[in-house]
Amino acid sequence: MMKIWCIGALSLASFYYAQTYPVSEISDILKKNASAVIRNESTVLEINKIDEIVYRNSSAITVINKEAVGFSIPKIYYEKGNTISNIKVTVYDEKGAKVKSYSKSDFTDIAANSQGSFYSDNRMMYLSYTPTSYPYTIEFSYDQKDQNTVFISDFTPYNDFNISLQKSSFKILNKSGINLRSKTYDSQFGFASVKVVDEDGSKLYSYENVPAIDNEGMVPNPQKILPKVSFSLDQFNLVGKKGSITTWKDFGLWYYNNLLTPVSTSTPQIKAEIASLNLSGSTEEKVKKIYQYMQSKTRYVFVALGIGGWQPMMPDEVQKKGYGDCKGLTNYMRTLLDEAGIKSYYAIINSNSSPISFDTDFPKMAGNHVILVIPTEKGNIWLENTSQEIAYNHLSYSTTDRNVLAVKPTGIEIMETPSYSSSQNKEKQILSIQLNPDKTISGNGKFSYTGNQYDFNLSYSGLSQTDRNKSIKNSLSTLDFEKVEMSDFKNNRDLATIDFDLNFKAVNYSKMVGSSYIFRAVPIYSNATYHQDENRKLPFENRFSFEDEYEIIYKLPVGYFIEEMPENGNVVSDFGTYKISFEKKDDQLIVKRFFQMKKGLHSKDKYNDYISFRKKIMNADNSKILISKKS
């Protein structure tokens, strides 16, 4: 009996010992707004020589709800030449009791196919795990040896919204004899800080207790809020190509000679393509003709082949197959321009809706997209080469207002992409509306968009007429459409403008008050909700400036007159300007509305001022007009 009791006691002790990550130990601060909590994350980085780096990774992530399942799935990205070992995965339940363990044999190995059909040397191993309940914790560790030493990831608490962090560390053991540069970027909003400790000839960086960033309205990209530490070796290897990255010039020379020059060869077929275009006129006219020709015969397909996925496809391969990724299409366009005697430069950029630039004082391999820049006497021409619909010399909101690494034969030159003014990012509406006694309105409108507002309407280009009607109906949801039809849609790829007409009928627009009717001043407006937040923790960002200019001409029903209408309005703040005016003219009411928004990144202290500004605008848009029957 005693023997059985002892075995039971040992089993019970083993059970409690296995409770490694009970959810009850997570503080309320870290649970707030979090779909997952990084309980403990550790990376030990061993730099052994110019072409050998070893990562020893471990993490434990508690998944609070289904939104974070994808984030927590154990996965390892690798490519040819990498060695993966010591893979271990353990799943724990809410109390921290072990549920199940997995090893390398349980992982699936696939092409790193995150963007649909494409060609890639990049691979991914992942463990498919379907949770049966929440919360749970996944503990995951593995070692990875890599011959490519040009990429050392930034050390930051996390990279996405609704993730919090309990503890994270990053230790570097540099045995290579090569100088390793580092730079710490503090959070400009004091959101978190990194701790640095010298430890036996190595450096240990760590974060603790970093709350989640909620993806609430107008929050900047986490990269703009969080601290980070960047690293770069002075000498590096990329798939057998060794180079120096002590300055942007040195790195640019290596990039040009090793990644671009080998794929800069033209062919008789490409020469014939340029000859067939019969180019004439100014440089700008030639570039536009070549660019729109290239758009007409290519499509975007992601390709990650050759020298770590950083080298473009050969231009003749793009020419023959009619597809490529941003690298291949940009390089093909560059080759076409070379044949026409026009110099252009391959430009690496951070594509993101919240502008992120390269540090001019800290050269390192970075960027996630490539565009083309053509210097001319009249200024730079910028080309986005992955879209068949986008206009010539127009960059979208995801690539404007930041710098690029323009790769030249003399090295990298850091250049600024365009920053569109509010008047360049413009929406113009002219509406003619018939007010009807049955509370409906019928009307037509002319809509025009430029700049970033052109970008937001470019998706209509690829839609059928039926789908355009459905899409515009959903977009202009402040009107209760009975019918709506878009017509005369035009994407002007020379001027970067989108124009279309709209014919519509909407119900329940006006409301009866006795024998009179009231209706709101502006039929199409922002119906966002705005709430004061005295406890806001995060900054907010207007990512681009814009202007809206509306003219609304209401025609009154026969036998009615305007009995009451609002006063003209004018709202001015640090965030922008709003004006609205009302004019009676015979049996018409003419409403003119102007709204200018300034771009900017603002501290949390100004958030309620911004909300007040937007509420004043919304109230003015919803101000009421009263019409009555003539006696």
XYZ file of C-alpha atoms in Angstrom:
631
model
C 0.000 0.000 0.000
C 2.820 2.319 0.909
C 4.530 1.493 -2.395
C 1.471 2.463 -4.377
C 1.174 5.717 -2.391
C 4.807 6.612 -3.204
C 4.270 6.023 -6.910
C 1.166 8.189 -6.752
C 3.061 10.964 -4.991
C 5.843 10.853 -7.585
C 3.297 10.988 -10.400
C 1.570 13.947 -8.780
C 4.894 15.756 -8.345
C 5.724 15.089 -12.004
C 2.352 16.534 -13.021
C 2.912 19.769 -11.134
C 6.485 20.030 -12.392
C 5.158 19.878 -15.983
C 2.969 22.943 -15.451
C 5.446 25.153 -17.266
C 3.257 27.951 -18.647
C 0.009 28.360 -16.722
C -2.070 31.146 -18.244
C -2.893 32.390 -14.754
C 0.653 33.771 -14.508
C 0.061 36.255 -17.324
C -0.681 39.727 -15.972
C -3.865 41.547 -16.925
C -1.765 44.245 -18.601
C -0.307 41.699 -21.039
C -3.684 40.052 -21.651
C -5.323 43.345 -22.602
C -5.887 43.613 -26.395
C -3.736 40.488 -26.910
C -4.655 37.524 -29.075
C -1.324 35.939 -28.145
C 1.309 36.456 -25.459
C 4.966 35.671 -26.109
C 5.846 34.098 -22.768
C 9.539 33.557 -23.338
C 11.513 34.002 -26.529
C 15.243 33.456 -26.878
C 17.678 33.651 -29.761
C 21.367 32.883 -29.408
C 23.262 33.955 -32.496
C 26.691 32.463 -33.146
C 28.660 34.126 -35.951
C 31.460 31.664 -36.672
C 32.897 32.985 -39.946
C 31.968 35.033 -42.987
C 29.863 32.195 -44.385
C 28.544 30.502 -41.258
C 26.005 31.747 -38.770
C 24.050 29.581 -36.316
C 20.725 30.525 -34.740
C 19.516 28.734 -31.615
C 15.856 29.703 -31.339
C 13.287 28.943 -28.680
C 9.888 30.421 -27.946
C 6.790 29.808 -25.884
C 3.605 31.490 -27.100
C 0.254 31.422 -25.338
C -2.623 31.637 -27.782
C -5.578 33.452 -26.248
C -8.025 33.128 -29.144
C -8.295 31.884 -32.716
C -7.056 35.179 -34.185
C -3.484 34.228 -33.206
C -3.432 30.596 -34.363
C -1.577 31.495 -37.557
C 0.947 33.579 -35.631
C 1.766 30.729 -33.260
C 2.095 27.866 -35.758
C 5.668 26.514 -35.538
C 7.362 27.293 -38.847
C 10.920 27.524 -40.143
C 11.854 29.407 -43.299
C 15.002 28.171 -44.974
C 16.741 27.787 -48.312
C 19.363 25.617 -49.976
C 22.511 25.425 -47.853
C 20.714 25.753 -44.501
C 20.867 23.001 -41.879
C 17.915 22.574 -39.512
C 18.283 20.461 -36.352
C 17.027 19.867 -32.799
C 13.384 20.625 -33.601
C 11.127 20.247 -30.561
C 7.519 21.288 -30.012
C 5.423 20.876 -26.882
C 1.805 21.953 -26.413
C 0.455 22.878 -22.964
C -3.108 23.453 -21.839
C -4.453 26.452 -19.936
C -3.091 25.195 -16.626
C 0.347 24.555 -18.100
C -0.004 20.771 -18.224
C 1.680 19.065 -21.162
C -0.763 17.963 -23.878
C 1.473 16.606 -26.623
C 4.995 16.700 -28.054
C 6.152 16.810 -31.669
C 9.452 16.385 -33.528
C 10.899 17.103 -36.972
C 9.104 14.119 -38.511
C 5.748 15.766 -37.748
C 6.555 18.841 -39.846
C 5.468 19.387 -43.452
C 8.017 20.796 -45.907
C 6.664 23.018 -48.691
C 7.677 25.875 -50.980
C 7.354 29.152 -49.069
C 4.207 29.894 -51.034
C 2.673 32.958 -49.402
C 1.649 34.738 -52.599
C -0.045 32.131 -54.753
C 1.567 30.420 -57.737
C 5.209 31.328 -58.114
C 8.718 29.942 -58.338
C 11.028 29.890 -55.378
C 14.140 28.365 -53.840
C 12.736 29.381 -50.453
C 11.204 26.620 -48.354
C 9.126 26.404 -45.202
C 8.720 23.660 -42.648
C 5.595 23.946 -40.537
C 3.649 21.979 -37.972
C -0.068 21.769 -38.585
C -1.775 22.001 -35.213
C -5.528 22.333 -34.697
C -6.406 23.499 -31.183
C -9.342 21.918 -29.387
C -9.692 24.698 -26.814
C -8.314 28.100 -25.828
C -6.066 29.302 -24.346
C -3.102 26.999 -24.913
C 0.671 27.394 -25.169
C 3.117 26.186 -27.817
C 6.779 25.797 -26.900
C 9.024 25.568 -29.968
C 12.796 25.308 -30.370
C 15.231 24.543 -33.182
C 18.749 25.288 -34.436
C 19.497 26.653 -37.890
C 22.886 26.927 -39.589
C 23.046 29.358 -42.501
C 25.814 30.188 -44.972
C 24.232 33.582 -45.693
C 25.448 36.199 -43.215
C 24.079 39.338 -44.877
C 20.723 39.010 -43.105
C 20.611 39.536 -39.362
C 17.093 40.322 -38.248
C 16.294 43.371 -36.157
C 15.586 42.613 -32.510
C 12.189 44.064 -31.684
C 9.507 42.907 -29.211
C 7.131 41.794 -31.981
C 6.072 42.838 -35.461
C 2.285 42.823 -35.430
C -0.791 44.112 -33.666
C -2.489 42.371 -30.720
C 0.629 40.501 -29.591
C 2.140 41.123 -26.157
C 5.481 40.011 -24.755
C 6.457 38.754 -21.324
C 10.165 38.174 -21.918
C 12.496 38.106 -24.913
C 16.268 37.928 -25.269
C 18.777 38.088 -28.115
C 22.378 37.044 -27.472
C 25.195 37.464 -29.992
C 28.440 35.487 -29.901
C 30.701 36.891 -32.631
C 33.593 34.448 -33.163
C 34.259 35.491 -36.760
C 36.700 38.345 -36.201
C 34.490 40.485 -38.466
C 33.213 43.761 -37.038
C 29.525 43.601 -36.158
C 27.786 46.956 -36.147
C 24.670 47.584 -34.091
C 22.334 50.510 -33.567
C 19.578 50.920 -31.012
C 16.446 52.841 -31.984
C 14.458 53.930 -28.961
C 10.682 54.134 -29.051
C 9.908 57.778 -29.776
C 6.734 57.348 -27.741
C 8.392 55.612 -24.771
C 6.293 52.511 -25.417
C 9.046 50.052 -24.440
C 12.808 49.922 -24.046
C 15.599 47.445 -24.670
C 18.058 46.395 -21.981
C 21.695 45.724 -23.017
C 24.176 43.747 -20.937
C 27.790 42.725 -21.694
C 28.137 39.048 -20.860
C 31.427 37.099 -21.228
C 32.513 38.765 -24.455
C 28.993 38.742 -25.885
C 26.061 41.117 -25.770
C 22.673 40.231 -24.391
C 19.667 42.312 -25.441
C 16.280 41.855 -23.790
C 12.715 43.155 -23.473
C 10.249 42.495 -20.678
C 6.523 43.085 -20.193
C 5.650 44.871 -23.430
C 1.854 45.251 -23.800
C 0.003 44.591 -27.037
C -0.602 47.289 -29.625
C -4.302 47.202 -30.426
C -5.128 47.678 -34.093
C -7.443 50.553 -33.277
C -8.202 53.483 -35.518
C -5.253 55.346 -37.012
C -2.544 53.460 -35.107
C 0.792 53.620 -36.956
C 2.638 50.506 -38.021
C 4.179 48.853 -34.926
C 7.616 49.535 -36.430
C 6.996 53.236 -35.783
C 6.023 52.689 -32.152
C 8.367 50.000 -30.867
C 12.092 50.128 -30.178
C 14.486 47.932 -32.141
C 18.150 47.026 -32.427
C 19.641 46.620 -35.915
C 22.740 44.585 -36.760
C 25.029 44.241 -39.762
C 28.412 42.586 -40.390
C 31.016 44.674 -42.178
C 31.796 41.681 -44.423
C 29.183 39.143 -45.427
C 28.303 36.209 -47.658
C 25.216 35.695 -49.817
C 25.130 32.325 -51.607
C 28.858 32.345 -52.210
C 29.042 36.048 -53.086
C 31.180 37.802 -50.494
C 31.005 41.547 -50.013
C 31.398 44.599 -47.816
C 28.680 46.712 -46.262
C 30.580 49.331 -44.280
C 29.020 52.156 -46.344
C 26.036 52.451 -48.657
C 28.518 53.100 -51.497
C 30.441 49.862 -50.860
C 27.255 47.853 -50.545
C 25.840 49.446 -53.705
C 28.957 48.527 -55.698
C 28.642 44.918 -54.538
C 24.920 44.883 -55.301
C 25.392 46.348 -58.779
C 28.294 44.069 -59.751
C 27.007 40.834 -58.228
C 23.216 40.997 -58.441
C 22.423 43.315 -61.346
C 25.298 43.194 -63.852
C 24.955 39.416 -64.464
C 21.273 39.897 -65.374
C 21.654 43.098 -67.397
C 22.172 41.400 -70.761
C 19.979 42.380 -73.665
C 19.062 40.127 -76.600
C 18.235 40.599 -80.285
C 14.567 40.064 -79.394
C 14.634 42.890 -76.826
C 16.427 45.143 -79.321
C 13.686 44.312 -81.833
C 10.979 45.185 -79.285
C 12.397 48.686 -78.834
C 12.874 49.161 -82.580
C 9.221 48.202 -83.204
C 8.010 50.990 -80.919
C 9.348 53.691 -83.292
C 10.214 55.955 -80.391
C 10.292 59.707 -80.900
C 9.801 62.882 -78.900
C 11.069 63.767 -75.442
C 12.595 61.416 -72.898
C 9.328 61.507 -70.935
C 7.305 60.504 -74.014
C 9.682 57.637 -74.796
C 9.648 56.331 -71.232
C 5.853 56.415 -71.140
C 5.526 54.513 -74.405
C 7.999 51.836 -73.308
C 6.392 51.552 -69.865
C 2.863 51.131 -71.162
C 4.126 48.607 -73.714
C 5.775 46.636 -70.891
C 2.545 46.747 -68.863
C 0.534 45.416 -71.805
C 2.595 42.253 -72.157
C 3.544 41.264 -68.586
C 1.900 40.187 -65.364
C 3.077 39.861 -61.781
C 4.109 36.439 -60.458
C 6.293 36.153 -57.375
C 9.693 34.574 -58.087
C 12.418 33.928 -55.494
C 15.169 32.155 -57.388
C 18.884 32.882 -57.568
C 21.292 34.339 -54.988
C 18.970 34.087 -52.035
C 15.954 35.310 -53.981
C 17.489 38.783 -54.321
C 18.698 38.555 -57.927
C 16.197 39.427 -60.691
C 15.230 37.043 -63.481
C 17.083 37.479 -66.745
C 15.302 40.097 -68.901
C 14.995 37.703 -71.850
C 13.197 35.223 -69.570
C 10.642 37.880 -68.589
C 10.359 38.892 -72.251
C 9.640 35.309 -73.353
C 7.386 34.226 -70.499
C 5.512 37.488 -69.954
C 5.713 37.402 -66.178
C 7.994 38.247 -63.283
C 8.063 39.624 -59.767
C 8.969 43.183 -58.789
C 12.676 42.426 -59.302
C 12.275 40.742 -62.681
C 9.778 43.218 -64.115
C 11.813 46.200 -62.934
C 15.008 44.743 -64.399
C 13.236 44.004 -67.706
C 11.965 47.582 -67.863
C 15.467 48.817 -67.056
C 16.858 46.744 -69.954
C 14.253 48.101 -72.371
C 15.182 51.652 -71.386
C 18.895 50.882 -71.807
C 18.176 49.760 -75.380
C 16.462 53.105 -75.949
C 19.506 54.945 -74.604
C 17.726 56.020 -71.382
C 19.445 55.517 -68.036
C 17.381 54.207 -65.150
C 18.128 52.834 -61.698
C 16.875 49.812 -59.811
C 15.502 51.174 -56.517
C 14.956 49.104 -53.342
C 12.162 50.342 -51.087
C 10.102 49.506 -47.989
C 6.564 49.128 -49.297
C 4.134 49.789 -46.453
C 0.988 51.856 -45.954
C 2.770 53.682 -43.119
C 5.956 55.262 -44.599
C 9.172 53.615 -43.419
C 12.579 54.792 -44.655
C 16.112 53.425 -44.586
C 18.585 54.798 -42.061
C 21.095 56.820 -44.084
C 23.734 56.259 -41.368
C 23.342 52.503 -40.923
C 23.849 50.495 -44.133
C 22.395 46.975 -44.134
C 20.555 44.594 -46.439
C 16.864 45.530 -46.212
C 13.753 46.399 -48.204
C 10.775 44.380 -49.460
C 10.035 45.814 -52.911
C 11.722 47.230 -56.025
C 10.701 50.120 -58.300
C 12.513 52.091 -61.024
C 13.701 55.692 -61.093
C 14.657 57.608 -64.255
C 16.401 60.961 -63.714
C 15.541 63.606 -66.332
C 16.090 67.333 -66.721
C 12.483 67.853 -65.643
C 12.819 65.712 -62.521
C 12.689 62.038 -61.611
C 10.267 59.620 -63.260
C 9.125 56.821 -60.932
C 7.740 53.530 -62.251
C 5.824 50.826 -60.376
C 6.336 47.787 -62.628
C 4.079 45.143 -61.052
C 0.695 46.611 -62.027
C -0.924 46.444 -65.448
C -3.359 49.214 -64.485
C -1.374 51.861 -62.597
C -0.560 55.127 -64.350
C 2.784 56.169 -65.765
C 5.038 58.080 -63.332
C 2.688 57.434 -60.418
C 3.565 55.750 -57.139
C 0.888 54.496 -54.788
C 0.418 55.434 -51.139
C 2.502 52.369 -50.147
C 5.664 53.731 -51.794
C 5.395 57.539 -51.610
C 6.899 59.815 -48.963
C 9.968 57.707 -48.071
C 13.461 57.002 -49.366
C 14.829 54.325 -51.685
C 18.203 52.717 -52.301
C 18.914 53.553 -55.945
C 21.584 51.097 -57.135
C 24.059 52.781 -59.493
C 27.414 51.677 -60.992
C 29.077 54.012 -58.469
C 27.178 52.632 -55.452
C 23.862 53.244 -53.723
C 22.339 56.716 -53.770
C 19.573 57.319 -51.250
C 16.753 59.187 -52.972
C 13.328 60.421 -51.865
C 10.122 59.274 -53.541
C 7.420 61.877 -54.245
C 5.322 63.258 -51.420
C 1.902 64.213 -52.768
C 0.256 67.353 -51.427
C -3.354 67.466 -50.309
C -4.384 69.128 -53.584
C -2.743 66.264 -55.505
C -4.653 63.655 -53.467
C -8.056 64.914 -54.513
C -11.620 63.700 -54.799
C -14.083 65.836 -56.713
C -17.826 65.184 -56.724
C -20.502 67.036 -58.663
C -23.965 65.712 -57.822
C -27.327 66.689 -59.313
C -30.154 65.396 -57.127
C -33.906 65.504 -57.556
C -35.787 65.494 -54.239
C -39.055 63.556 -54.526
C -42.194 63.780 -52.315
C -42.036 60.018 -51.665
C -38.812 60.519 -49.646
C -36.633 59.169 -52.454
C -33.950 60.960 -54.412
C -32.790 60.306 -57.953
C -29.668 61.759 -59.397
C -26.449 61.565 -61.262
C -22.920 62.449 -60.353
C -19.472 62.975 -61.776
C -16.557 61.671 -59.710
C -12.861 62.363 -60.221
C -9.823 61.124 -58.262
C -6.109 61.919 -58.286
C -3.017 60.994 -56.251
C -3.552 58.576 -53.386
C -7.302 58.784 -53.944
C -6.596 57.464 -57.448
C -4.986 54.424 -55.771
C -8.061 53.687 -53.670
C -10.266 53.589 -56.774
C -7.890 51.729 -59.081
C -9.440 48.388 -58.141
C -12.524 49.293 -60.222
C -10.367 48.935 -63.358
C -10.293 45.157 -63.209
C -14.021 44.676 -62.481
C -16.938 43.853 -64.731
C -19.763 46.366 -65.003
C -21.927 44.305 -62.627
C -19.160 44.073 -60.054
C -18.435 47.792 -60.338
C -22.052 48.550 -59.515
C -21.987 46.203 -56.519
C -18.701 47.626 -55.283
C -19.747 51.295 -55.524
C -23.012 50.471 -53.778
C -21.080 49.018 -50.838
C -18.592 51.875 -50.849
C -21.211 54.652 -50.723
C -23.161 53.010 -47.943
C -24.486 56.281 -46.494
C -27.110 56.170 -49.246
C -29.815 53.497 -49.250
C -29.650 52.731 -52.957
C -32.601 51.258 -54.757
C -30.473 51.192 -57.880
C -27.044 52.474 -58.823
C -25.026 52.283 -62.012
C -21.460 53.370 -62.723
C -20.770 54.467 -66.285
C -18.013 56.026 -68.414
C -15.298 54.665 -66.141
C -11.882 55.866 -67.254
C -8.479 55.078 -65.798
C -6.262 57.698 -67.427
C -2.852 56.029 -67.278
C -1.171 59.105 -68.747
C -2.354 61.552 -66.073
C -3.069 59.229 -63.102
C -6.741 60.184 -62.847
C -9.863 58.066 -62.464
C -13.215 59.438 -63.581
C -16.662 57.937 -63.725
C -20.326 58.903 -63.744
C -22.990 57.580 -61.418
C -26.742 57.297 -61.939
C -28.758 56.311 -58.906
C -31.984 56.244 -56.955
C -31.982 56.101 -53.142
C -34.878 55.596 -50.742
C -35.625 57.059 -47.312
C -33.400 60.049 -47.856
C -35.816 62.597 -46.416
C -38.124 62.485 -43.416
C -41.642 63.896 -43.169
C -42.420 66.493 -40.500
C -46.110 67.200 -40.894
C -46.457 68.238 -44.534
C -42.786 69.276 -44.717
C -39.584 67.324 -45.317
C -36.120 67.438 -43.766
C -32.962 65.963 -45.291
C -29.240 66.095 -44.581
C -26.928 68.497 -46.363
C -24.387 66.005 -47.719
C -25.597 62.693 -49.172
C -22.191 60.965 -49.421
C -19.902 61.419 -46.436
C -17.784 59.466 -43.965
C -20.010 57.478 -41.633
C -17.189 56.482 -39.295
C -17.862 56.624 -35.577
C -15.758 58.946 -33.448
C -15.384 58.485 -29.708
C -13.359 60.405 -27.164
C -10.746 58.277 -25.381
C -9.300 59.723 -22.198
C -7.159 56.620 -21.682
C -5.676 56.249 -25.144
C -2.187 54.745 -24.897
C -0.994 55.007 -28.490
C -0.140 57.729 -31.009
C -2.223 58.158 -34.145
C -1.354 58.847 -37.738
C -2.993 60.494 -40.729
C -0.976 58.638 -43.328
C -1.545 61.019 -46.210
C -2.999 64.426 -46.867
C -6.009 64.846 -49.138
C -8.716 67.194 -50.351
C -12.406 66.561 -51.016
C -14.356 69.078 -53.063
C -18.106 68.549 -53.469
C -20.820 70.487 -55.249
C -24.327 69.187 -54.628
C -27.235 70.666 -56.540
C -30.609 69.745 -55.053
C -33.702 70.336 -57.160
C -36.833 70.789 -55.035
C -40.121 69.014 -55.744
C -42.681 71.138 -57.578
C -44.588 73.428 -55.181
C -41.967 73.346 -52.385
C -39.652 76.002 -51.002
C -36.715 76.048 -48.578
C -38.022 77.061 -45.196
C -34.894 76.506 -43.108
C -31.288 75.810 -43.935
C -28.054 75.852 -41.900
C -25.590 78.689 -41.678
C -22.384 78.432 -43.654
C -19.732 76.557 -41.674
C -15.978 76.794 -41.267
C -13.838 74.482 -39.086
C -10.077 75.026 -38.796
C -7.624 72.986 -36.726
C -4.061 71.678 -36.726
C -5.379 68.615 -38.561
C -7.052 70.352 -41.480
C -9.773 72.666 -42.746
C -13.467 72.201 -43.525
C -15.920 74.572 -45.192
C -19.553 74.190 -46.175
C -21.846 76.758 -47.801
C -25.528 76.902 -48.810
C -27.063 78.934 -51.620
C -30.709 79.212 -52.722
C -31.193 79.621 -56.452
C -34.724 79.477 -57.873
C -35.999 75.960 -57.159
C -32.525 74.703 -56.308
C -30.281 74.481 -53.283
C -26.536 74.450 -53.985
C -24.310 72.966 -51.281
C -20.557 73.318 -51.576
C -18.246 71.322 -49.345
C -14.461 71.498 -49.021
C -12.373 69.318 -46.726
C -8.586 69.343 -46.481
C -6.769 66.850 -44.249
C -3.102 67.207 -43.331
C -0.865 64.175 -42.910
C 0.990 63.720 -39.658
C 2.004 61.468 -36.789
C 0.521 62.780 -33.530
C 0.926 61.989 -29.844
C -1.941 60.386 -27.935
C -2.530 63.687 -26.118
C -3.944 65.226 -29.292
C -6.334 62.381 -30.063
C -9.419 63.908 -28.459
C -8.749 67.188 -30.280
C -8.759 65.217 -33.510
C -12.011 63.444 -32.571
C -13.599 66.816 -31.824
C -12.504 68.087 -35.244
C -14.008 65.065 -37.038
C -17.260 65.272 -35.057
C -17.734 68.902 -36.050
C -17.335 67.906 -39.690
C -19.734 64.990 -39.359
C -22.320 67.195 -37.674
C -22.015 69.788 -40.443
C -22.393 67.078 -43.113
C -25.536 65.914 -41.315
C -27.007 69.364 -40.756
C -30.654 69.446 -41.811
C -32.569 71.399 -44.456
C -36.328 71.888 -44.123
C -38.560 72.248 -47.218
C -42.277 72.967 -47.093
C -45.190 73.277 -49.476
C -45.950 76.712 -50.801
C -49.193 78.075 -49.441
